[in-house]
Coordinates of C-alpha atoms and ligand atoms in Angstrom, one line a residue:
M225 CA 108.0 122.9 109.4
D226 CA 110.6 122.3 106.7
T227 CA 109.0 120.7 103.6
Q228 CA 111.4 117.7 103.9
N229 CA 110.1 116.9 107.4
R230 CA 106.4 117.0 106.5
P231 CA 104.5 113.7 106.5
I232 CA 103.9 111.5 103.4
G233 CA 100.2 111.1 102.7
F234 CA 98.9 107.6 102.2
F235 CA 95.5 106.6 100.9
D236 CA 93.4 103.4 100.4
S237 CA 89.7 102.6 100.2
G238 CA 90.1 101.1 103.7
L239 CA 92.7 98.9 105.4
G240 CA 94.5 97.4 102.4
G241 CA 97.1 100.1 102.0
I242 CA 98.5 99.2 105.4
S243 CA 100.3 96.3 103.6
V244 CA 102.1 98.9 101.5
L245 CA 102.6 101.3 104.4
R246 CA 104.6 98.6 106.2
A247 CA 107.0 98.2 103.3
C248 CA 107.4 102.0 103.2
T249 CA 108.1 102.5 106.9
A250 CA 110.6 99.6 106.8
L251 CA 112.5 101.3 103.9
L252 CA 112.1 104.9 105.1
P253 CA 112.1 104.7 109.0
R254 CA 112.7 108.4 109.5
E255 CA 109.6 109.5 107.6
D256 CA 106.3 110.5 109.1
F257 CA 103.2 109.0 107.5
L258 CA 99.6 110.2 107.5
Y259 CA 97.3 107.3 106.4
F260 CA 93.7 107.9 105.4
G261 CA 91.4 104.9 104.8
D262 CA 87.9 105.4 103.4
S263 CA 86.3 102.4 105.1
V264 CA 82.9 104.0 104.9
N265 CA 83.0 103.7 101.1
A266 CA 84.9 100.4 100.8
P267 CA 84.9 98.4 98.7
Y268 CA 85.9 100.7 95.8
G269 CA 86.5 97.8 93.4
E270 CA 82.8 97.2 92.9
K271 CA 81.8 100.8 92.4
S272 CA 81.6 102.8 89.1
L273 CA 84.7 104.4 87.7
E274 CA 83.2 107.9 88.2
T275 CA 82.4 107.2 91.9
V276 CA 85.9 105.9 92.5
R277 CA 87.4 108.9 90.8
D278 CA 85.4 111.3 92.8
L279 CA 86.1 109.6 96.1
T280 CA 89.8 109.3 95.4
I281 CA 90.2 112.9 94.3
Q282 CA 88.3 114.1 97.4
A283 CA 90.5 112.0 99.7
I284 CA 93.8 113.1 98.1
D285 CA 92.8 116.7 98.2
G286 CA 92.1 116.2 101.9
L287 CA 95.6 114.8 102.5
I288 CA 97.2 117.6 100.5
A289 CA 95.3 120.2 102.5
Q290 CA 96.9 118.8 105.6
G291 CA 100.4 119.7 104.2
V292 CA 101.8 116.3 103.1
K293 CA 105.0 116.5 100.9
A294 CA 104.1 113.5 98.7
V295 CA 101.2 111.1 98.3
V296 CA 101.0 107.3 97.9
V297 CA 97.8 106.0 96.4
A298 CA 98.1 102.6 98.0
C299 CA 95.1 101.2 96.2
N300 CA 95.3 99.5 92.8
T301 CA 91.7 100.4 92.1
A302 CA 92.0 104.1 92.9
T303 CA 95.3 104.2 91.0
S304 CA 93.8 102.8 87.8
A305 CA 90.8 105.1 88.1
A306 CA 92.4 108.4 89.1
I307 CA 96.2 108.6 89.0
T308 CA 96.3 110.6 85.7
L309 CA 93.7 113.1 86.9
L310 CA 95.5 113.5 90.3
R311 CA 98.8 114.2 88.6
D312 CA 97.2 116.7 86.3
K313 CA 95.5 118.4 89.2
H314 CA 98.6 118.5 91.5
P315 CA 101.6 118.8 89.1
Q316 CA 104.0 119.9 91.8
M317 CA 103.2 117.0 94.2
P318 CA 105.0 113.6 93.9
I319 CA 102.1 111.1 93.6
I320 CA 103.0 107.4 93.6
G321 CA 100.5 104.8 92.6
I322 CA 100.4 101.0 92.7
E323 CA 99.6 98.5 89.9
P324 CA 99.5 94.7 89.9
A325 CA 103.0 93.2 89.8
V326 CA 102.5 91.5 86.5
K327 CA 105.9 92.5 85.1
P328 CA 108.1 90.7 87.7
A329 CA 105.9 87.7 87.7
A330 CA 105.8 87.3 83.9
Q331 CA 109.5 87.9 83.6
A332 CA 110.5 85.3 86.3
H333 CA 112.5 82.6 84.7
N334 CA 110.3 79.7 85.6
S335 CA 107.0 81.5 84.9
S336 CA 104.6 80.3 82.3
S337 CA 101.2 81.0 83.9
V338 CA 100.5 84.0 86.1
L339 CA 97.2 84.4 87.9
V340 CA 96.4 88.0 88.7
M341 CA 93.9 88.5 91.6
A342 CA 92.4 92.0 91.6
T343 CA 89.2 93.9 92.1
P344 CA 86.6 93.8 89.3
L345 CA 87.2 97.5 88.5
T346 CA 91.0 97.2 88.4
I347 CA 90.7 94.3 85.9
Q348 CA 88.1 96.1 83.8
E349 CA 90.1 99.3 83.5
D350 CA 92.3 100.2 80.5
K351 CA 95.5 100.6 82.6
Y352 CA 95.4 97.0 83.7
Q353 CA 94.3 95.6 80.3
K354 CA 97.3 97.3 78.7
L355 CA 99.6 96.0 81.4
A356 CA 98.4 92.4 80.9
A357 CA 98.6 92.7 77.1
A358 CA 102.2 94.0 77.3
F359 CA 103.4 90.7 79.0
C360 CA 101.1 88.2 77.3
D361 CA 104.0 87.1 75.0
Q362 CA 106.1 86.3 78.1
A363 CA 103.5 84.4 80.1
N364 CA 99.9 83.2 80.1
V365 CA 98.4 86.1 82.1
I366 CA 95.1 85.0 83.7
S367 CA 93.0 87.8 85.2
L368 CA 90.8 86.9 88.1
P369 CA 88.3 89.5 89.4
C370 CA 87.8 88.8 93.1
K371 CA 84.4 90.3 93.9
G372 CA 83.8 90.5 97.6
L373 CA 87.4 89.6 98.7
A374 CA 88.5 93.1 99.9
E375 CA 85.2 93.4 101.8
L376 CA 85.9 90.1 103.7
V377 CA 89.3 91.4 104.7
E378 CA 87.8 94.7 105.7
Q379 CA 85.3 92.7 107.9
G380 CA 88.2 90.9 109.6
H381 CA 87.8 87.5 107.9
M382 CA 91.5 86.6 107.6
E383 CA 92.0 82.9 108.3
D384 CA 88.6 81.6 109.1
E385 CA 86.0 79.3 107.5
V386 CA 84.3 82.2 105.7
M387 CA 87.6 83.0 104.0
D388 CA 88.4 79.4 103.2
D389 CA 85.0 78.8 101.6
Y390 CA 85.3 82.0 99.5
L391 CA 88.8 81.1 98.2
Q392 CA 88.0 77.4 97.5
T393 CA 85.1 78.5 95.3
L394 CA 87.2 81.2 93.6
F395 CA 90.1 78.7 92.8
L396 CA 87.8 75.9 91.7
P397 CA 88.3 76.6 87.9
F398 CA 92.1 76.5 88.3
R399 CA 92.3 73.1 89.9
H400 CA 93.9 71.5 86.8
C401 CA 95.8 74.6 85.5
S402 CA 99.5 74.9 86.0
V403 CA 100.1 78.3 87.7
E404 CA 103.6 79.4 88.8
Y405 CA 102.8 82.8 90.1
I406 CA 99.9 84.5 91.9
V407 CA 99.9 88.3 91.7
L408 CA 98.1 90.1 94.5
G409 CA 96.7 93.0 92.6
C410 CA 94.8 94.6 95.5
T411 CA 96.4 95.9 98.6
H412 CA 93.9 94.1 100.8
Y413 CA 95.0 90.7 99.7
P414 CA 98.5 90.4 101.3
F415 CA 96.7 90.1 104.6
V416 CA 95.2 86.8 103.5
R417 CA 98.4 85.5 101.7
S418 CA 98.5 82.4 104.0
A419 CA 94.8 81.6 103.3
I420 CA 95.4 82.1 99.6
R421 CA 98.4 79.7 99.7
K422 CA 96.5 77.1 101.7
N423 CA 93.4 77.2 99.6
F424 CA 95.2 77.3 96.2
G425 CA 96.4 73.9 97.4
R426 CA 99.6 73.6 95.2
P427 CA 103.0 75.2 95.5
V428 CA 103.0 78.7 93.9
E429 CA 105.0 81.9 94.2
I430 CA 102.9 84.8 95.6
I431 CA 103.9 88.4 94.8
D432 CA 102.5 91.8 95.6
G433 CA 103.6 95.3 94.7
S434 CA 104.4 96.7 98.1
D435 CA 108.2 96.6 98.0
G436 CA 108.3 98.0 94.4
T437 CA 106.0 100.9 95.5
A438 CA 108.2 101.6 98.6
R439 CA 111.3 101.7 96.4
Q440 CA 109.5 104.0 93.9
L441 CA 108.5 106.3 96.8
K442 CA 112.1 106.5 98.0
R443 CA 113.4 107.3 94.5
Q444 CA 110.9 110.1 94.0
L445 CA 111.6 111.7 97.3
E446 CA 115.4 111.5 96.6
N447 CA 114.9 113.0 93.2
A448 CA 112.8 115.9 94.6
G449 CA 115.2 116.5 97.5
L450 CA 112.3 115.6 99.9
L451 CA 113.9 112.9 102.1
S452 CA 113.4 113.6 105.8
Q453 CA 116.5 115.2 107.4
R454 CA 115.5 114.0 110.8
E455 CA 117.8 111.7 112.9
T456 CA 114.9 110.3 114.9
P457 CA 112.3 107.6 114.0
G458 CA 109.3 108.8 112.1
Q459 CA 105.7 108.5 113.2
V460 CA 102.6 106.9 111.7
T461 CA 99.1 108.5 112.1
F462 CA 95.9 106.7 111.1
L463 CA 92.7 108.5 110.0
N464 CA 89.6 106.7 108.8
S465 CA 86.2 107.8 107.5
R466 CA 85.0 105.2 110.1
P467 CA 86.9 106.5 113.1
E468 CA 86.3 103.2 115.0
M469 CA 88.5 101.5 112.4
V470 CA 91.7 103.3 113.7
A471 CA 92.3 100.6 116.3
K472 CA 91.9 97.9 113.6
C473 CA 94.5 99.9 111.5
W474 CA 97.1 99.6 114.3
E475 CA 96.3 95.9 114.8
L476 CA 96.9 95.2 111.1
Y477 CA 100.0 97.4 111.0
N478 CA 101.5 95.3 113.8
L479 CA 100.2 91.9 112.6
E480 CA 102.6 89.1 111.5
Y481 CA 101.5 87.6 108.2
Ligands
DGL13 N1 92.8 97.9 98.3 C1 92.2 98.3 97.0 C2 93.1 97.9 95.9 O1 94.3 97.8 96.0 C3 90.8 98.2 96.8 C4 89.9 97.4 97.6 C5 88.4 97.8 97.4 O2 88.1 98.8 98.1 O3 87.7 97.2 96.6 O4 92.6 97.7 94.8

């Protein structure tokens, strides 16, 4: 097969990256995508840095061995832990990561406080700390580690009482803070955007990094001359370390949220 018509590899600790995949298939409808979710080992955001690095490198090596032409690490946690190592290991391969959308939120004209929701590991890592520090003179950037939230999404608690209870407790300390933007800094969270809006309880803009990542993927494929030359629609294939999750992947891919 011509290199240009090979699939794009996609990776997340589990189901979350499907929120990014949707933005990518909408922008690049002629591309094939091969999505691997490591639901056996999710959540990554509460593991050690070394473990997340090892799991991520192993997963990306697996996708590359299947002949993908580019890779999207559709996981903020895995990106912060391993993107530099991955790029060093595979210098010829376009590798696109995702990071919390702090920049557009902090630079929005009416933005003074930005609440960043992400996994504990993402927030603890250097990459995020530098990002938050870079915009602290433009907005009050509040970092909120959301232990357990990705796991609830992985278990299918989208808009139920379990999710409402979790979010109400999480947002309790912010009841009297003015917050203009919430940044969804984990790719699992867009699936519970409505529950986040409802339980936050006050009008707030909610932003995630999916569209920015899709645009970045398109730019990198263009620059490398790797855009698909096909005239027909591309295909999506889901793989998961828990094969019974594949049906769930399709359900989320087609879900309205
Ligand atoms: N979806 C991932 C992220 O964007 C991580 C979720 C997890 O496995 O903890 O950070």
